[in-house]
PDB file of C-alpha atoms in Angstrom:
ATOM      1  CA  UNK A1026     144.360 154.877 144.720  1.00  0.00           C
ATOM      2  CA  UNK A1027     144.356 153.892 141.134  1.00  0.00           C
ATOM      3  CA  UNK A1028     145.052 150.338 142.069  1.00  0.00           C
ATOM      4  CA  UNK A1029     141.954 150.200 144.222  1.00  0.00           C
ATOM      5  CA  UNK A1030     139.712 151.315 141.420  1.00  0.00           C
ATOM      6  CA  UNK A1031     140.978 148.387 139.131  1.00  0.00           C
ATOM      7  CA  UNK A1032     139.422 145.319 141.092  1.00  0.00           C
ATOM      8  CA  UNK A1033     138.562 142.114 139.463  1.00  0.00           C
ATOM      9  CA  UNK A1034     135.017 140.951 139.723  1.00  0.00           C
ATOM     10  CA  UNK A1035     134.441 137.849 141.803  1.00  0.00           C
ATOM     11  CA  UNK A1036     135.029 134.564 139.802  1.00  0.00           C
ATOM     12  CA  UNK A1037     132.823 132.348 142.133  1.00  0.00           C
ATOM     13  CA  UNK A1038     129.408 133.378 140.675  1.00  0.00           C
ATOM     14  CA  UNK A1039     130.630 132.918 137.014  1.00  0.00           C
ATOM     15  CA  UNK A1040     132.090 129.526 137.863  1.00  0.00           C
ATOM     16  CA  UNK A1041     129.015 128.447 139.551  1.00  0.00           C
ATOM     17  CA  UNK A1042     126.978 129.725 136.642  1.00  0.00           C
ATOM     18  CA  UNK A1043     129.031 127.652 134.098  1.00  0.00           C
ATOM     19  CA  UNK A1044     129.013 124.574 136.212  1.00  0.00           C
ATOM     20  CA  UNK A1045     125.219 124.827 136.614  1.00  0.00           C
ATOM     21  CA  UNK A1046     124.551 125.227 132.907  1.00  0.00           C
ATOM     22  CA  UNK A1047     126.864 122.184 132.251  1.00  0.00           C
ATOM     23  CA  UNK A1048     125.010 120.187 134.778  1.00  0.00           C
ATOM     24  CA  UNK A1049     121.638 121.204 133.354  1.00  0.00           C
ATOM     25  CA  UNK A1050     122.777 120.240 129.855  1.00  0.00           C
ATOM     26  CA  UNK A1051     124.017 116.898 131.096  1.00  0.00           C
ATOM     27  CA  UNK A1052     120.712 116.156 132.813  1.00  0.00           C
ATOM     28  CA  UNK A1053     118.793 117.201 129.785  1.00  0.00           C
ATOM     29  CA  UNK A1054     120.888 114.864 127.624  1.00  0.00           C
ATOM     30  CA  UNK A1055     120.435 111.972 129.974  1.00  0.00           C
ATOM     31  CA  UNK A1056     116.680 112.431 130.076  1.00  0.00           C
ATOM     32  CA  UNK A1057     116.604 112.766 126.086  1.00  0.00           C
ATOM     33  CA  UNK A1058     118.629 109.621 126.038  1.00  0.00           C
ATOM     34  CA  UNK A1059     116.270 107.712 128.319  1.00  0.00           C
ATOM     35  CA  UNK A1060     113.110 108.680 126.443  1.00  0.00           C
ATOM     36  CA  UNK A1061     114.676 107.644 123.028  1.00  0.00           C
ATOM     37  CA  UNK A1062     115.787 104.211 124.518  1.00  0.00           C
ATOM     38  CA  UNK A1063     112.412 103.668 125.915  1.00  0.00           C
ATOM     39  CA  UNK A1064     110.879 104.221 122.375  1.00  0.00           C
ATOM     40  CA  UNK A1065     113.488 102.067 120.859  1.00  0.00           C
ATOM     41  CA  UNK A1066     112.479  99.198 123.220  1.00  0.00           C
ATOM     42  CA  UNK A1067     108.831  99.686 122.443  1.00  0.00           C
ATOM     43  CA  UNK A1068     109.647  99.698 118.678  1.00  0.00           C
ATOM     44  CA  UNK A1069     111.597  96.385 118.962  1.00  0.00           C
ATOM     45  CA  UNK A1070     108.719  94.782 120.965  1.00  0.00           C
ATOM     46  CA  UNK A1071     106.189  95.920 118.193  1.00  0.00           C
ATOM     47  CA  UNK A1072     108.543  94.594 115.536  1.00  0.00           C
ATOM     48  CA  UNK A1073     108.746  91.195 117.218  1.00  0.00           C
ATOM     49  CA  UNK A1074     104.958  91.177 117.618  1.00  0.00           C
ATOM     50  CA  UNK A1075     104.602  91.863 113.943  1.00  0.00           C
ATOM     51  CA  UNK A1076     106.959  89.033 113.195  1.00  0.00           C
ATOM     52  CA  UNK A1077     105.082  86.524 115.305  1.00  0.00           C
ATOM     53  CA  UNK A1078     101.756  87.599 113.577  1.00  0.00           C
ATOM     54  CA  UNK A1079     103.270  87.046 110.086  1.00  0.00           C
ATOM     55  CA  UNK A1080     104.540  83.645 111.169  1.00  0.00           C
ATOM     56  CA  UNK A1081     100.991  82.770 112.432  1.00  0.00           C
ATOM     57  CA  UNK A1082      99.430  83.991 109.220  1.00  0.00           C
ATOM     58  CA  UNK A1083     101.832  81.785 107.156  1.00  0.00           C
ATOM     59  CA  UNK A1084     101.123  78.718 109.155  1.00  0.00           C
ATOM     60  CA  UNK A1085      97.334  79.324 108.814  1.00  0.00           C
ATOM     61  CA  UNK A1086      97.729  79.729 104.908  1.00  0.00           C
ATOM     62  CA  UNK A1087      99.770  76.532 104.931  1.00  0.00           C
ATOM     63  CA  UNK A1088      97.041  74.737 106.837  1.00  0.00           C
ATOM     64  CA  UNK A1089      94.263  76.102 104.549  1.00  0.00           C
ATOM     65  CA  UNK A1090      96.182  74.826 101.460  1.00  0.00           C
ATOM     66  CA  UNK A1091      96.645  71.486 102.879  1.00  0.00           C
ATOM     67  CA  UNK A1092      92.880  71.369 103.810  1.00  0.00           C
ATOM     68  CA  UNK A1093      91.720  72.300 100.272  1.00  0.00           C
ATOM     69  CA  UNK A1094      93.847  69.766  98.545  1.00  0.00           C
ATOM     70  CA  UNK A1095      91.655  67.230  96.658  1.00  0.00           C
ATOM     71  CA  UNK A1096      92.930  64.211  98.662  1.00  0.00           C
ATOM     72  CA  UNK A1097      92.279  66.047 101.917  1.00  0.00           C
ATOM     73  CA  UNK A1098      88.847  66.974 100.792  1.00  0.00           C
ATOM     74  CA  UNK A1099      88.278  63.261  99.702  1.00  0.00           C
ATOM     75  CA  UNK A1100      89.480  61.907 103.115  1.00  0.00           C
ATOM     76  CA  UNK A1101      87.161  64.349 105.067  1.00  0.00           C
ATOM     77  CA  UNK A1102      84.138  63.460 102.962  1.00  0.00           C
ATOM     78  CA  UNK A1103      84.917  59.830 103.356  1.00  0.00           C
ATOM     79  CA  UNK A1104      85.237  60.233 107.166  1.00  0.00           C
ATOM     80  CA  UNK A1105      81.645  61.749 107.191  1.00  0.00           C
ATOM     81  CA  UNK A1106      80.306  58.906 105.032  1.00  0.00           C
ATOM     82  CA  UNK A1107      80.041  60.683 101.734  1.00  0.00           C
ATOM     83  CA  UNK A1108      80.967  58.988  98.366  1.00  0.00           C
ATOM     84  CA  UNK A1109      81.772  60.617  95.065  1.00  0.00           C
ATOM     85  CA  UNK A1110      79.158  61.010  92.548  1.00  0.00           C
ATOM     86  CA  UNK A1111      79.916  59.077  89.480  1.00  0.00           C
ATOM     87  CA  UNK A1112      76.621  59.589  87.512  1.00  0.00           C
ATOM     88  CA  UNK A1113      76.550  61.707  84.446  1.00  0.00           C
ATOM     89  CA  UNK A1114      75.882  65.481  84.794  1.00  0.00           C
ATOM     90  CA  UNK A1115      72.543  66.710  84.390  1.00  0.00           C
ATOM     91  CA  UNK A1116      71.686  70.042  82.928  1.00  0.00           C
ATOM     92  CA  UNK A1117      68.661  72.036  84.267  1.00  0.00           C
ATOM     93  CA  UNK A1118      66.462  74.463  82.164  1.00  0.00           C
ATOM     94  CA  UNK A1119      65.775  77.350  84.598  1.00  0.00           C
ATOM     95  CA  UNK A1120      63.019  78.505  82.383  1.00  0.00           C
ATOM     96  CA  UNK A1121      65.209  80.712  80.156  1.00  0.00           C
ATOM     97  CA  UNK A1122      65.647  78.001  77.597  1.00  0.00           C
ATOM     98  CA  UNK A1123      62.645  78.697  75.554  1.00  0.00           C
ATOM     99  CA  UNK A1124      63.287  82.493  75.473  1.00  0.00           C
ATOM    100  CA  UNK A1125      66.963  81.962  74.473  1.00  0.00           C
ATOM    101  CA  UNK A1126      65.770  79.694  71.610  1.00  0.00           C
ATOM    102  CA  UNK A1127      63.432  82.362  70.283  1.00  0.00           C
ATOM    103  CA  UNK A1128      66.122  84.971  70.593  1.00  0.00           C
ATOM    104  CA  UNK A1129      68.498  82.721  68.658  1.00  0.00           C
ATOM    105  CA  UNK A1130      65.808  82.158  66.001  1.00  0.00           C
ATOM    106  CA  UNK A1131      65.274  85.914  65.612  1.00  0.00           C
ATOM    107  CA  UNK A1132      69.000  86.473  65.223  1.00  0.00           C
ATOM    108  CA  UNK A1133      69.090  83.654  62.574  1.00  0.00           C
ATOM    109  CA  UNK A1134      66.348  85.250  60.511  1.00  0.00           C
ATOM    110  CA  UNK A1135      67.674  88.853  60.646  1.00  0.00           C
ATOM    111  CA  UNK A1136      71.010  87.532  58.956  1.00  0.00           C
TER     112      UNK A1136
END
């Protein structure tokens, strides 16, 4: 009778539990890997977009530099029928000339 009391518990439920936990862990790892790879592809796409935008900005800066060169401005002006002004510069008195002279005279007398 002592032999009947010493009975082993069934192994099948324990084995199924371990196999189920392992399968659940593998599925979880697979899903995590899929999510991370999706984010990685999105990051790669965004970086390539940023690189393209940097290239476009560099091209536009080069065009701007070319357009603002003196020879380019001269050619554009000539195409519109404009000619360079070779007359002597003229200075305009915007009304502050008399007041500025009075201020200078006062400073000269104070010294």
